[in-house]
PDB file of C-alpha atoms and ligand atoms in Angstrom:
ATOM      1  CA  UNK A   1       9.603 183.231 -24.919  1.00  0.00           C
ATOM      2  CA  UNK A   2       7.575 184.335 -22.013  1.00  0.00           C
ATOM      3  CA  UNK A   3       9.114 186.417 -19.312  1.00  0.00           C
ATOM      4  CA  UNK A   4       9.360 184.211 -16.184  1.00  0.00           C
ATOM      5  CA  UNK A   5      10.992 186.713 -13.713  1.00  0.00           C
ATOM      6  CA  UNK A   6       9.188 187.182 -10.238  1.00  0.00           C
ATOM      7  CA  UNK A   7       6.936 189.982  -9.376  1.00  0.00           C
ATOM      8  CA  UNK A   8       8.850 193.067  -8.118  1.00  0.00           C
ATOM      9  CA  UNK A   9       9.207 193.318  -4.482  1.00  0.00           C
ATOM     10  CA  UNK A  10       6.382 195.895  -3.830  1.00  0.00           C
ATOM     11  CA  UNK A  11       3.968 193.458  -5.408  1.00  0.00           C
ATOM     12  CA  UNK A  12       5.226 190.616  -3.105  1.00  0.00           C
ATOM     13  CA  UNK A  13       3.120 189.890   0.077  1.00  0.00           C
ATOM     14  CA  UNK A  14       5.242 189.435   3.115  1.00  0.00           C
ATOM     15  CA  UNK A  15       3.596 185.982   3.927  1.00  0.00           C
ATOM     16  CA  UNK A  16       1.704 183.286   2.761  1.00  0.00           C
ATOM     17  CA  UNK A  17      -0.427 180.444   4.221  1.00  0.00           C
ATOM     18  CA  UNK A  18      -2.880 178.165   2.827  1.00  0.00           C
ATOM     19  CA  UNK A  19      -6.486 178.500   4.370  1.00  0.00           C
ATOM     20  CA  UNK A  20      -7.996 176.094   6.435  1.00  0.00           C
ATOM     21  CA  UNK A  21      -9.526 173.778   3.610  1.00  0.00           C
ATOM     22  CA  UNK A  22      -6.330 174.032   1.696  1.00  0.00           C
ATOM     23  CA  UNK A  23      -3.851 173.301   4.306  1.00  0.00           C
ATOM     24  CA  UNK A  24      -6.024 170.196   4.978  1.00  0.00           C
ATOM     25  CA  UNK A  25      -5.838 169.218   1.243  1.00  0.00           C
ATOM     26  CA  UNK A  26      -2.385 169.846   1.017  1.00  0.00           C
ATOM     27  CA  UNK A  27      -1.384 167.486   4.049  1.00  0.00           C
ATOM     28  CA  UNK A  28      -3.238 164.525   2.152  1.00  0.00           C
ATOM     29  CA  UNK A  29      -1.754 165.550  -0.854  1.00  0.00           C
ATOM     30  CA  UNK A  30       1.830 165.352   0.797  1.00  0.00           C
ATOM     31  CA  UNK A  31       0.761 162.047   2.337  1.00  0.00           C
ATOM     32  CA  UNK A  32       0.013 160.388  -0.951  1.00  0.00           C
ATOM     33  CA  UNK A  33       3.777 159.907  -1.880  1.00  0.00           C
ATOM     34  CA  UNK A  34       5.982 157.420  -0.444  1.00  0.00           C
ATOM     35  CA  UNK A  35       8.394 158.114   2.808  1.00  0.00           C
ATOM     36  CA  UNK A  36      11.109 160.452   1.306  1.00  0.00           C
ATOM     37  CA  UNK A  37       9.160 161.388  -1.689  1.00  0.00           C
ATOM     38  CA  UNK A  38       7.281 164.178  -0.341  1.00  0.00           C
ATOM     39  CA  UNK A  39       8.727 166.828  -2.539  1.00  0.00           C
ATOM     40  CA  UNK A  40       6.931 165.339  -5.518  1.00  0.00           C
ATOM     41  CA  UNK A  41       4.057 167.351  -4.082  1.00  0.00           C
ATOM     42  CA  UNK A  42       5.530 170.423  -5.171  1.00  0.00           C
ATOM     43  CA  UNK A  43       3.504 170.921  -8.522  1.00  0.00           C
ATOM     44  CA  UNK A  44      -0.027 170.334  -7.111  1.00  0.00           C
ATOM     45  CA  UNK A  45       0.837 172.391  -3.908  1.00  0.00           C
ATOM     46  CA  UNK A  46       2.174 175.444  -6.140  1.00  0.00           C
ATOM     47  CA  UNK A  47      -1.057 174.921  -8.426  1.00  0.00           C
ATOM     48  CA  UNK A  48      -3.368 174.658  -5.184  1.00  0.00           C
ATOM     49  CA  UNK A  49      -1.561 178.150  -3.976  1.00  0.00           C
ATOM     50  CA  UNK A  50      -2.203 179.704  -7.318  1.00  0.00           C
ATOM     51  CA  UNK A  51      -6.051 178.545  -7.057  1.00  0.00           C
ATOM     52  CA  UNK A  52      -6.158 180.092  -3.643  1.00  0.00           C
ATOM     53  CA  UNK A  53      -4.487 183.557  -4.717  1.00  0.00           C
ATOM     54  CA  UNK A  54      -4.644 183.890  -8.329  1.00  0.00           C
ATOM     55  CA  UNK A  55      -0.805 183.586  -8.678  1.00  0.00           C
ATOM     56  CA  UNK A  56       2.451 182.268  -6.882  1.00  0.00           C
ATOM     57  CA  UNK A  57       4.154 184.903  -4.610  1.00  0.00           C
ATOM     58  CA  UNK A  58       7.581 184.284  -3.545  1.00  0.00           C
ATOM     59  CA  UNK A  59       6.311 183.782  -0.172  1.00  0.00           C
ATOM     60  CA  UNK A  60       4.047 180.774  -1.733  1.00  0.00           C
ATOM     61  CA  UNK A  61       7.010 179.428  -2.883  1.00  0.00           C
ATOM     62  CA  UNK A  62       8.829 179.538   0.384  1.00  0.00           C
ATOM     63  CA  UNK A  63       6.249 178.456   2.181  1.00  0.00           C
ATOM     64  CA  UNK A  64       5.535 175.309  -0.004  1.00  0.00           C
ATOM     65  CA  UNK A  65       9.597 174.508   0.005  1.00  0.00           C
ATOM     66  CA  UNK A  66       9.557 174.656   4.000  1.00  0.00           C
ATOM     67  CA  UNK A  67       6.216 172.239   3.950  1.00  0.00           C
ATOM     68  CA  UNK A  68       8.238 169.922   1.354  1.00  0.00           C
ATOM     69  CA  UNK A  69      11.888 170.404   3.184  1.00  0.00           C
ATOM     70  CA  UNK A  70      13.137 171.562  -0.337  1.00  0.00           C
ATOM     71  CA  UNK A  71      15.510 174.398  -0.894  1.00  0.00           C
ATOM     72  CA  UNK A  72      13.932 177.662  -1.853  1.00  0.00           C
ATOM     73  CA  UNK A  73      15.743 177.353  -5.212  1.00  0.00           C
ATOM     74  CA  UNK A  74      14.329 174.066  -6.127  1.00  0.00           C
ATOM     75  CA  UNK A  75      10.737 175.389  -5.788  1.00  0.00           C
ATOM     76  CA  UNK A  76      11.614 178.485  -7.557  1.00  0.00           C
ATOM     77  CA  UNK A  77      13.075 176.447 -10.549  1.00  0.00           C
ATOM     78  CA  UNK A  78       9.715 174.425 -10.982  1.00  0.00           C
ATOM     79  CA  UNK A  79       7.383 177.494 -10.525  1.00  0.00           C
ATOM     80  CA  UNK A  80       9.605 179.387 -13.137  1.00  0.00           C
ATOM     81  CA  UNK A  81       9.833 176.366 -15.746  1.00  0.00           C
ATOM     82  CA  UNK A  82       5.979 176.017 -16.035  1.00  0.00           C
ATOM     83  CA  UNK A  83       4.227 178.791 -17.774  1.00  0.00           C
ATOM     84  CA  UNK A  84       1.065 177.463 -16.009  1.00  0.00           C
ATOM     85  CA  UNK A  85       2.267 179.378 -12.748  1.00  0.00           C
ATOM     86  CA  UNK A  86       1.392 183.052 -12.739  1.00  0.00           C
ATOM     87  CA  UNK A  87       4.269 184.517 -11.089  1.00  0.00           C
ATOM     88  CA  UNK A  88       2.777 188.356 -11.086  1.00  0.00           C
ATOM     89  CA  UNK A  89      -0.816 189.240  -9.707  1.00  0.00           C
ATOM     90  CA  UNK A  90      -3.513 188.585 -12.274  1.00  0.00           C
ATOM     91  CA  UNK A  91      -7.091 189.814 -12.622  1.00  0.00           C
ATOM     92  CA  UNK A  92      -8.853 189.009  -9.510  1.00  0.00           C
ATOM     93  CA  UNK A  93     -11.773 187.999 -11.461  1.00  0.00           C
ATOM     94  CA  UNK A  94     -10.595 186.608 -14.777  1.00  0.00           C
ATOM     95  CA  UNK A  95      -6.913 185.752 -16.296  1.00  0.00           C
ATOM     96  CA  UNK A  96      -7.831 185.263 -19.873  1.00  0.00           C
ATOM     97  CA  UNK A  97      -5.369 182.846 -21.998  1.00  0.00           C
ATOM     98  CA  UNK A  98      -5.581 183.263 -25.470  1.00  0.00           C
ATOM     99  CA  UNK A  99      -4.060 180.476 -27.476  1.00  0.00           C
ATOM    100  CA  UNK A 100      -2.031 181.992 -30.186  1.00  0.00           C
ATOM    101  CA  UNK A 101      -0.748 178.513 -31.796  1.00  0.00           C
ATOM    102  CA  UNK A 102      -1.247 178.262 -35.695  1.00  0.00           C
ATOM    103  CA  UNK A 103      -4.920 176.297 -35.652  1.00  0.00           C
ATOM    104  CA  UNK A 104      -6.233 179.082 -33.479  1.00  0.00           C
ATOM    105  CA  UNK A 105      -4.260 181.786 -35.144  1.00  0.00           C
ATOM    106  CA  UNK A 106      -5.736 180.634 -38.381  1.00  0.00           C
ATOM    107  CA  UNK A 107      -9.191 180.697 -37.233  1.00  0.00           C
ATOM    108  CA  UNK A 108      -9.039 184.114 -35.431  1.00  0.00           C
ATOM    109  CA  UNK A 109      -6.951 184.330 -32.467  1.00  0.00           C
ATOM    110  CA  UNK A 110      -5.613 187.533 -33.353  1.00  0.00           C
ATOM    111  CA  UNK A 111      -9.183 188.890 -33.118  1.00  0.00           C
ATOM    112  CA  UNK A 112      -9.434 187.559 -29.957  1.00  0.00           C
ATOM    113  CA  UNK A 113      -6.108 189.152 -28.493  1.00  0.00           C
ATOM    114  CA  UNK A 114      -7.632 192.586 -29.936  1.00  0.00           C
ATOM    115  CA  UNK A 115     -10.811 192.099 -27.604  1.00  0.00           C
ATOM    116  CA  UNK A 116      -8.497 191.725 -25.022  1.00  0.00           C
ATOM    117  CA  UNK A 117      -6.119 194.426 -25.786  1.00  0.00           C
ATOM    118  CA  UNK A 118      -9.538 196.714 -26.336  1.00  0.00           C
ATOM    119  CA  UNK A 119     -11.314 195.275 -22.968  1.00  0.00           C
ATOM    120  CA  UNK A 120      -8.588 194.645 -20.668  1.00  0.00           C
ATOM    121  CA  UNK A 121      -5.137 196.450 -21.250  1.00  0.00           C
ATOM    122  CA  UNK A 122      -3.130 197.026 -24.390  1.00  0.00           C
ATOM    123  CA  UNK A 123      -0.091 194.600 -22.936  1.00  0.00           C
ATOM    124  CA  UNK A 124      -0.156 190.881 -21.549  1.00  0.00           C
ATOM    125  CA  UNK A 125       0.090 190.349 -18.098  1.00  0.00           C
ATOM    126  CA  UNK A 126      -1.268 193.666 -16.922  1.00  0.00           C
ATOM    127  CA  UNK A 127      -4.519 194.324 -15.111  1.00  0.00           C
ATOM    128  CA  UNK A 128      -7.191 196.706 -16.142  1.00  0.00           C
ATOM    129  CA  UNK A 129      -7.679 199.940 -14.114  1.00  0.00           C
ATOM    130  CA  UNK A 130      -9.650 198.049 -11.546  1.00  0.00           C
ATOM    131  CA  UNK A 131      -7.315 195.238 -11.405  1.00  0.00           C
ATOM    132  CA  UNK A 132     -10.227 192.467 -12.133  1.00  0.00           C
ATOM    133  CA  UNK A 133      -9.181 191.447 -15.277  1.00  0.00           C
ATOM    134  CA  UNK A 134      -5.658 190.707 -17.092  1.00  0.00           C
ATOM    135  CA  UNK A 135      -4.728 188.643 -19.989  1.00  0.00           C
ATOM    136  CA  UNK A 136      -1.667 187.069 -21.977  1.00  0.00           C
ATOM    137  CA  UNK A 137      -1.350 185.071 -25.007  1.00  0.00           C
ATOM    138  CA  UNK A 138      -0.416 181.196 -24.503  1.00  0.00           C
ATOM    139  CA  UNK A 139       0.610 178.407 -26.581  1.00  0.00           C
ATOM    140  CA  UNK A 140      -2.083 175.493 -27.501  1.00  0.00           C
ATOM    141  CA  UNK A 141      -4.016 174.443 -24.896  1.00  0.00           C
ATOM    142  CA  UNK A 142      -4.890 170.996 -26.441  1.00  0.00           C
ATOM    143  CA  UNK A 143      -8.603 172.308 -27.937  1.00  0.00           C
ATOM    144  CA  UNK A 144      -7.153 173.029 -31.329  1.00  0.00           C
ATOM    145  CA  UNK A 145     -10.382 171.249 -33.118  1.00  0.00           C
ATOM    146  CA  UNK A 146     -12.817 173.733 -31.602  1.00  0.00           C
ATOM    147  CA  UNK A 147     -10.322 176.853 -32.406  1.00  0.00           C
ATOM    148  CA  UNK A 148     -10.213 179.705 -31.479  1.00  0.00           C
ATOM    149  CA  UNK A 149     -10.176 179.630 -27.901  1.00  0.00           C
ATOM    150  CA  UNK A 150      -9.305 180.669 -24.861  1.00  0.00           C
ATOM    151  CA  UNK A 151      -9.020 179.386 -20.881  1.00  0.00           C
ATOM    152  CA  UNK A 152     -10.183 181.356 -17.942  1.00  0.00           C
ATOM    153  CA  UNK A 153      -8.927 179.484 -14.801  1.00  0.00           C
ATOM    154  CA  UNK A 154      -9.394 175.853 -15.316  1.00  0.00           C
ATOM    155  CA  UNK A 155     -12.047 176.239 -18.024  1.00  0.00           C
ATOM    156  CA  UNK A 156     -11.803 176.569 -21.729  1.00  0.00           C
ATOM    157  CA  UNK A 157     -14.246 178.580 -23.731  1.00  0.00           C
ATOM    158  CA  UNK A 158     -13.917 177.552 -27.612  1.00  0.00           C
ATOM    159  CA  UNK A 159     -15.453 177.774 -31.052  1.00  0.00           C
ATOM    160  CA  UNK A 160     -15.183 181.803 -30.137  1.00  0.00           C
ATOM    161  CA  UNK A 161     -15.830 184.921 -31.997  1.00  0.00           C
ATOM    162  CA  UNK A 162     -14.721 188.154 -30.814  1.00  0.00           C
ATOM    163  CA  UNK A 163     -18.260 189.259 -29.699  1.00  0.00           C
ATOM    164  CA  UNK A 164     -18.764 186.272 -27.957  1.00  0.00           C
ATOM    165  CA  UNK A 165     -15.380 186.796 -26.002  1.00  0.00           C
ATOM    166  CA  UNK A 166     -16.433 190.134 -25.484  1.00  0.00           C
ATOM    167  CA  UNK A 167     -19.813 188.977 -23.552  1.00  0.00           C
ATOM    168  CA  UNK A 168     -17.736 186.317 -21.792  1.00  0.00           C
ATOM    169  CA  UNK A 169     -15.167 189.216 -20.156  1.00  0.00           C
ATOM    170  CA  UNK A 170     -17.971 191.372 -19.502  1.00  0.00           C
ATOM    171  CA  UNK A 171     -19.519 188.448 -17.506  1.00  0.00           C
ATOM    172  CA  UNK A 172     -16.595 187.623 -15.735  1.00  0.00           C
ATOM    173  CA  UNK A 173     -16.195 191.413 -14.955  1.00  0.00           C
ATOM    174  CA  UNK A 174     -19.841 191.250 -13.598  1.00  0.00           C
ATOM    175  CA  UNK A 175     -18.563 188.895 -11.106  1.00  0.00           C
ATOM    176  CA  UNK A 176     -20.904 185.819 -12.954  1.00  0.00           C
ATOM    177  CA  UNK A 177     -18.058 184.179 -14.558  1.00  0.00           C
ATOM    178  CA  UNK A 178     -19.187 180.523 -12.525  1.00  0.00           C
ATOM    179  CA  UNK A 179     -22.626 181.174 -15.040  1.00  0.00           C
ATOM    180  CA  UNK A 180     -20.758 181.189 -18.144  1.00  0.00           C
ATOM    181  CA  UNK A 181     -21.140 177.768 -20.151  1.00  0.00           C
ATOM    182  CA  UNK A 182     -17.919 176.416 -20.770  1.00  0.00           C
ATOM    183  CA  UNK A 183     -16.489 174.566 -23.884  1.00  0.00           C
ATOM    184  CA  UNK A 184     -17.899 175.196 -27.271  1.00  0.00           C
ATOM    185  CA  UNK A 185     -19.910 178.644 -27.745  1.00  0.00           C
ATOM    186  CA  UNK A 186     -21.273 178.117 -31.091  1.00  0.00           C
ATOM    187  CA  UNK A 187     -23.590 175.206 -29.822  1.00  0.00           C
ATOM    188  CA  UNK A 188     -22.062 172.217 -31.051  1.00  0.00           C
ATOM    189  CA  UNK A 189     -21.596 169.403 -28.712  1.00  0.00           C
ATOM    190  CA  UNK A 190     -17.964 168.635 -27.768  1.00  0.00           C
ATOM    191  CA  UNK A 191     -15.879 168.707 -30.985  1.00  0.00           C
ATOM    192  CA  UNK A 192     -18.966 167.243 -33.075  1.00  0.00           C
ATOM    193  CA  UNK A 193     -19.883 168.753 -36.478  1.00  0.00           C
ATOM    194  CA  UNK A 194     -21.875 171.430 -36.095  1.00  0.00           C
ATOM    195  CA  UNK A 195     -23.902 169.999 -39.144  1.00  0.00           C
ATOM    196  CA  UNK A 196     -24.627 166.889 -37.648  1.00  0.00           C
ATOM    197  CA  UNK A 197     -23.355 163.514 -37.961  1.00  0.00           C
ATOM    198  CA  UNK A 198     -21.389 162.300 -41.165  1.00  0.00           C
ATOM    199  CA  UNK A 199     -20.314 158.709 -40.144  1.00  0.00           C
ATOM    200  CA  UNK A 200     -21.589 156.068 -37.750  1.00  0.00           C
ATOM    201  CA  UNK A 201     -25.027 156.900 -38.594  1.00  0.00           C
ATOM    202  CA  UNK A 202     -26.608 153.448 -38.335  1.00  0.00           C
ATOM    203  CA  UNK A 203     -27.355 151.906 -35.265  1.00  0.00           C
ATOM    204  CA  UNK A 204     -26.384 148.714 -34.469  1.00  0.00           C
ATOM    205  CA  UNK A 205     -28.691 145.738 -34.739  1.00  0.00           C
ATOM    206  CA  UNK A 206     -28.133 144.668 -31.118  1.00  0.00           C
ATOM    207  CA  UNK A 207     -28.724 148.011 -29.773  1.00  0.00           C
ATOM    208  CA  UNK A 208     -32.569 149.221 -30.208  1.00  0.00           C
ATOM    209  CA  UNK A 209     -32.421 152.902 -30.720  1.00  0.00           C
ATOM    210  CA  UNK A 210     -33.229 155.047 -27.789  1.00  0.00           C
ATOM    211  CA  UNK A 211     -34.575 158.603 -28.184  1.00  0.00           C
ATOM    212  CA  UNK A 212     -32.301 160.923 -27.015  1.00  0.00           C
ATOM    213  CA  UNK A 213     -33.327 162.291 -23.868  1.00  0.00           C
ATOM    214  CA  UNK A 214     -30.791 164.790 -23.015  1.00  0.00           C
ATOM    215  CA  UNK A 215     -31.627 168.351 -23.902  1.00  0.00           C
ATOM    216  CA  UNK A 216     -28.987 169.982 -26.185  1.00  0.00           C
ATOM    217  CA  UNK A 217     -28.278 173.560 -26.745  1.00  0.00           C
ATOM    218  CA  UNK A 218     -27.079 172.735 -30.313  1.00  0.00           C
ATOM    219  CA  UNK A 219     -30.837 172.255 -31.797  1.00  0.00           C
ATOM    220  CA  UNK A 220     -32.101 169.343 -33.717  1.00  0.00           C
ATOM    221  CA  UNK A 221     -28.908 168.702 -35.946  1.00  0.00           C
ATOM    222  CA  UNK A 222     -26.459 168.643 -33.675  1.00  0.00           C
ATOM    223  CA  UNK A 223     -24.940 165.220 -33.287  1.00  0.00           C
ATOM    224  CA  UNK A 224     -23.743 163.923 -29.688  1.00  0.00           C
ATOM    225  CA  UNK A 225     -20.098 164.213 -28.977  1.00  0.00           C
ATOM    226  CA  UNK A 226     -17.465 161.552 -28.108  1.00  0.00           C
ATOM    227  CA  UNK A 227     -18.758 161.141 -24.341  1.00  0.00           C
ATOM    228  CA  UNK A 228     -22.484 161.849 -25.093  1.00  0.00           C
ATOM    229  CA  UNK A 229     -23.197 158.650 -26.151  1.00  0.00           C
ATOM    230  CA  UNK A 230     -21.591 156.849 -23.230  1.00  0.00           C
ATOM    231  CA  UNK A 231     -23.481 159.231 -20.662  1.00  0.00           C
ATOM    232  CA  UNK A 232     -25.537 157.089 -18.318  1.00  0.00           C
ATOM    233  CA  UNK A 233     -25.871 158.426 -14.905  1.00  0.00           C
ATOM    234  CA  UNK A 234     -27.084 155.463 -12.499  1.00  0.00           C
ATOM    235  CA  UNK A 235     -30.806 155.320 -13.210  1.00  0.00           C
ATOM    236  CA  UNK A 236     -30.619 155.775 -17.296  1.00  0.00           C
ATOM    237  CA  UNK A 237     -29.796 158.371 -19.386  1.00  0.00           C
ATOM    238  CA  UNK A 238     -31.602 161.064 -17.018  1.00  0.00           C
ATOM    239  CA  UNK A 239     -32.039 161.439 -13.397  1.00  0.00           C
ATOM    240  CA  UNK A 240     -35.594 160.270 -12.371  1.00  0.00           C
ATOM    241  CA  UNK A 241     -37.131 163.786 -11.609  1.00  0.00           C
ATOM    242  CA  UNK A 242     -38.332 163.365  -8.089  1.00  0.00           C
ATOM    243  CA  UNK A 243     -41.825 164.515  -6.704  1.00  0.00           C
ATOM    244  CA  UNK A 244     -42.324 167.792  -4.800  1.00  0.00           C
ATOM    245  CA  UNK A 245     -40.820 171.221  -4.642  1.00  0.00           C
ATOM    246  CA  UNK A 246     -37.518 171.625  -6.190  1.00  0.00           C
ATOM    247  CA  UNK A 247     -34.798 173.016  -3.999  1.00  0.00           C
ATOM    248  CA  UNK A 248     -32.610 176.076  -4.882  1.00  0.00           C
ATOM    249  CA  UNK A 249     -29.378 174.459  -6.052  1.00  0.00           C
ATOM    250  CA  UNK A 250     -28.099 177.611  -6.413  1.00  0.00           C
ATOM    251  CA  UNK A 251     -27.353 177.738  -2.935  1.00  0.00           C
ATOM    252  CA  UNK A 252     -24.681 174.922  -3.708  1.00  0.00           C
ATOM    253  CA  UNK A 253     -21.366 177.177  -4.449  1.00  0.00           C
ATOM    254  CA  UNK A 254     -20.338 176.828  -7.633  1.00  0.00           C
ATOM    255  CA  UNK A 255     -23.970 176.517  -9.137  1.00  0.00           C
ATOM    256  CA  UNK A 256     -25.206 179.635 -10.761  1.00  0.00           C
ATOM    257  CA  UNK A 257     -28.675 180.185 -12.619  1.00  0.00           C
ATOM    258  CA  UNK A 258     -27.743 178.513 -15.677  1.00  0.00           C
ATOM    259  CA  UNK A 259     -25.975 175.362 -14.058  1.00  0.00           C
ATOM    260  CA  UNK A 260     -29.312 174.728 -11.979  1.00  0.00           C
ATOM    261  CA  UNK A 261     -31.620 175.117 -15.169  1.00  0.00           C
ATOM    262  CA  UNK A 262     -29.118 172.580 -16.887  1.00  0.00           C
ATOM    263  CA  UNK A 263     -29.343 170.271 -13.789  1.00  0.00           C
ATOM    264  CA  UNK A 264     -33.157 170.601 -13.651  1.00  0.00           C
ATOM    265  CA  UNK A 265     -33.478 169.651 -17.499  1.00  0.00           C
ATOM    266  CA  UNK A 266     -31.426 166.414 -16.059  1.00  0.00           C
ATOM    267  CA  UNK A 267     -33.808 165.328 -13.665  1.00  0.00           C
ATOM    268  CA  UNK A 268     -31.592 166.900 -10.780  1.00  0.00           C
ATOM    269  CA  UNK A 269     -33.776 169.102  -8.561  1.00  0.00           C
ATOM    270  CA  UNK A 270     -33.005 168.423  -5.006  1.00  0.00           C
ATOM    271  CA  UNK A 271     -30.326 168.185  -2.652  1.00  0.00           C
ATOM    272  CA  UNK A 272     -30.823 164.985  -1.312  1.00  0.00           C
ATOM    273  CA  UNK A 273     -30.331 163.904  -5.167  1.00  0.00           C
ATOM    274  CA  UNK A 274     -26.738 165.703  -5.462  1.00  0.00           C
ATOM    275  CA  UNK A 275     -26.096 164.186  -2.022  1.00  0.00           C
ATOM    276  CA  UNK A 276     -26.361 160.855  -3.302  1.00  0.00           C
ATOM    277  CA  UNK A 277     -24.252 161.187  -6.546  1.00  0.00           C
ATOM    278  CA  UNK A 278     -21.960 158.208  -7.287  1.00  0.00           C
ATOM    279  CA  UNK A 279     -18.415 158.826  -8.874  1.00  0.00           C
ATOM    280  CA  UNK A 280     -20.177 157.353 -11.945  1.00  0.00           C
ATOM    281  CA  UNK A 281     -22.885 159.743 -11.720  1.00  0.00           C
ATOM    282  CA  UNK A 282     -20.454 162.501 -11.320  1.00  0.00           C
ATOM    283  CA  UNK A 283     -18.614 161.725 -14.384  1.00  0.00           C
ATOM    284  CA  UNK A 284     -21.660 161.470 -16.310  1.00  0.00           C
ATOM    285  CA  UNK A 285     -22.812 164.666 -15.074  1.00  0.00           C
ATOM    286  CA  UNK A 286     -19.715 166.343 -15.960  1.00  0.00           C
ATOM    287  CA  UNK A 287     -19.814 165.038 -19.222  1.00  0.00           C
ATOM    288  CA  UNK A 288     -23.331 166.010 -19.778  1.00  0.00           C
ATOM    289  CA  UNK A 289     -22.783 169.563 -18.322  1.00  0.00           C
ATOM    290  CA  UNK A 290     -19.206 169.993 -20.211  1.00  0.00           C
ATOM    291  CA  UNK A 291     -17.985 170.841 -16.856  1.00  0.00           C
ATOM    292  CA  UNK A 292     -14.930 168.415 -16.127  1.00  0.00           C
ATOM    293  CA  UNK A 293     -13.936 168.333 -12.754  1.00  0.00           C
ATOM    294  CA  UNK A 294     -15.996 171.141 -11.090  1.00  0.00           C
ATOM    295  CA  UNK A 295     -18.545 168.879  -9.332  1.00  0.00           C
ATOM    296  CA  UNK A 296     -15.741 167.377  -7.226  1.00  0.00           C
ATOM    297  CA  UNK A 297     -13.388 170.835  -6.871  1.00  0.00           C
ATOM    298  CA  UNK A 298     -16.288 172.294  -5.393  1.00  0.00           C
ATOM    299  CA  UNK A 299     -17.699 169.315  -3.231  1.00  0.00           C
ATOM    300  CA  UNK A 300     -21.321 169.532  -4.669  1.00  0.00           C
ATOM    301  CA  UNK A 301     -22.054 166.255  -2.464  1.00  0.00           C
ATOM    302  CA  UNK A 302     -20.740 167.339   0.663  1.00  0.00           C
ATOM    303  CA  UNK A 303     -22.297 170.857   0.264  1.00  0.00           C
ATOM    304  CA  UNK A 304     -25.758 169.164  -0.849  1.00  0.00           C
ATOM    305  CA  UNK A 305     -25.312 166.415   2.113  1.00  0.00           C
ATOM    306  CA  UNK A 306     -25.280 169.657   4.475  1.00  0.00           C
ATOM    307  CA  UNK A 307     -27.872 171.652   2.639  1.00  0.00           C
ATOM    308  CA  UNK A 308     -30.366 168.681   2.965  1.00  0.00           C
ATOM    309  CA  UNK A 309     -30.201 168.784   6.608  1.00  0.00           C
ATOM    310  CA  UNK A 310     -30.613 172.341   6.735  1.00  0.00           C
ATOM    311  CA  UNK A 311     -28.712 175.865   6.605  1.00  0.00           C
ATOM    312  CA  UNK A 312     -27.444 175.395  10.172  1.00  0.00           C
ATOM    313  CA  UNK A 313     -25.842 172.217   9.238  1.00  0.00           C
ATOM    314  CA  UNK A 314     -24.363 173.822   6.210  1.00  0.00           C
ATOM    315  CA  UNK A 315     -22.834 176.551   8.539  1.00  0.00           C
ATOM    316  CA  UNK A 316     -21.491 174.082  10.731  1.00  0.00           C
ATOM    317  CA  UNK A 317     -19.669 171.981   8.273  1.00  0.00           C
ATOM    318  CA  UNK A 318     -18.464 175.036   6.261  1.00  0.00           C
ATOM    319  CA  UNK A 319     -17.930 177.806   8.935  1.00  0.00           C
ATOM    320  CA  UNK A 320     -19.971 179.918   6.518  1.00  0.00           C
ATOM    321  CA  UNK A 321     -23.663 180.496   5.405  1.00  0.00           C
ATOM    322  CA  UNK A 322     -24.856 179.189   1.895  1.00  0.00           C
ATOM    323  CA  UNK A 323     -25.071 181.637  -0.865  1.00  0.00           C
TER     324      UNK A 323
HETATM  325  S1  FES B   1      -3.793 175.688 -31.319  1.00  0.00           S
HETATM  326 FE1  FES B   1      -5.176 176.704 -29.986  1.00  0.00          FE
HETATM  327  S2  FES B   1      -5.803 175.047 -28.751  1.00  0.00           S
HETATM  328 FE2  FES B   1      -4.093 174.007 -30.029  1.00  0.00          FE
END
């Protein structure tokens, strides 16, 4: 059973407020609920507070209670019930959640836990000396077929070996967490068999076989994952690579060198292409990049729209220079 007590007073900040962007998001979120039901926004608001600060302080709970006109104890009950909410400060660069439930345990979760103990701290919920990393053991995170796995933030890293987890932790510690490939780490696509497909091998008569155009990290034998066959951004399996010089897509916050390379491989090389992505394109790219939700979360489209008009426009829209 996990310890759900709040952090000691000396660790609690005196106050909490959402930053400008999150405050606007919270206002919109609260407005989604029918009149008199605004308290239903408590979980999304707590999660947003955690995304902003890495954990949920008592001040954040009280602020959210005030925003939703709830008694403090009601928000405290929610935050302490769900183990997704971190009630104590966690590593500023990564909080590693190691799944320790049976399938992951049988496939090596204990070795992953040992890596965390060696590289971060002997005990869970404690930060390393520089305060940048922390870890904990959690129950099943729903990726059992790709066991063993860990979650860091909103992403999962699956089919892990202790060596690969060490590398991933090093990347986060070096501030390059955004560049680490999410999902399976052994080259397979989603949860497709590493050795290639064993069923559904025939191509249906009415659908002529098309050559696979998307580059795969899994080598020639890898089979497409459940979503991969359905991935069809508008304009075909790949985007048509535009003429002319490629833009530096890394200027989009959330895109690092690895992602830029993948986007280029899918034919996306320019800001104006990203700016025009439709919902369908985004869903397809999400699936192809194995990067669920991040395109929308980091608002690549809005960023790219501004960048396609110039750095000044980006600065005007976001109040800061692009990376
Ligand atoms: S048992 Fe580890 S993800 Fe389900």
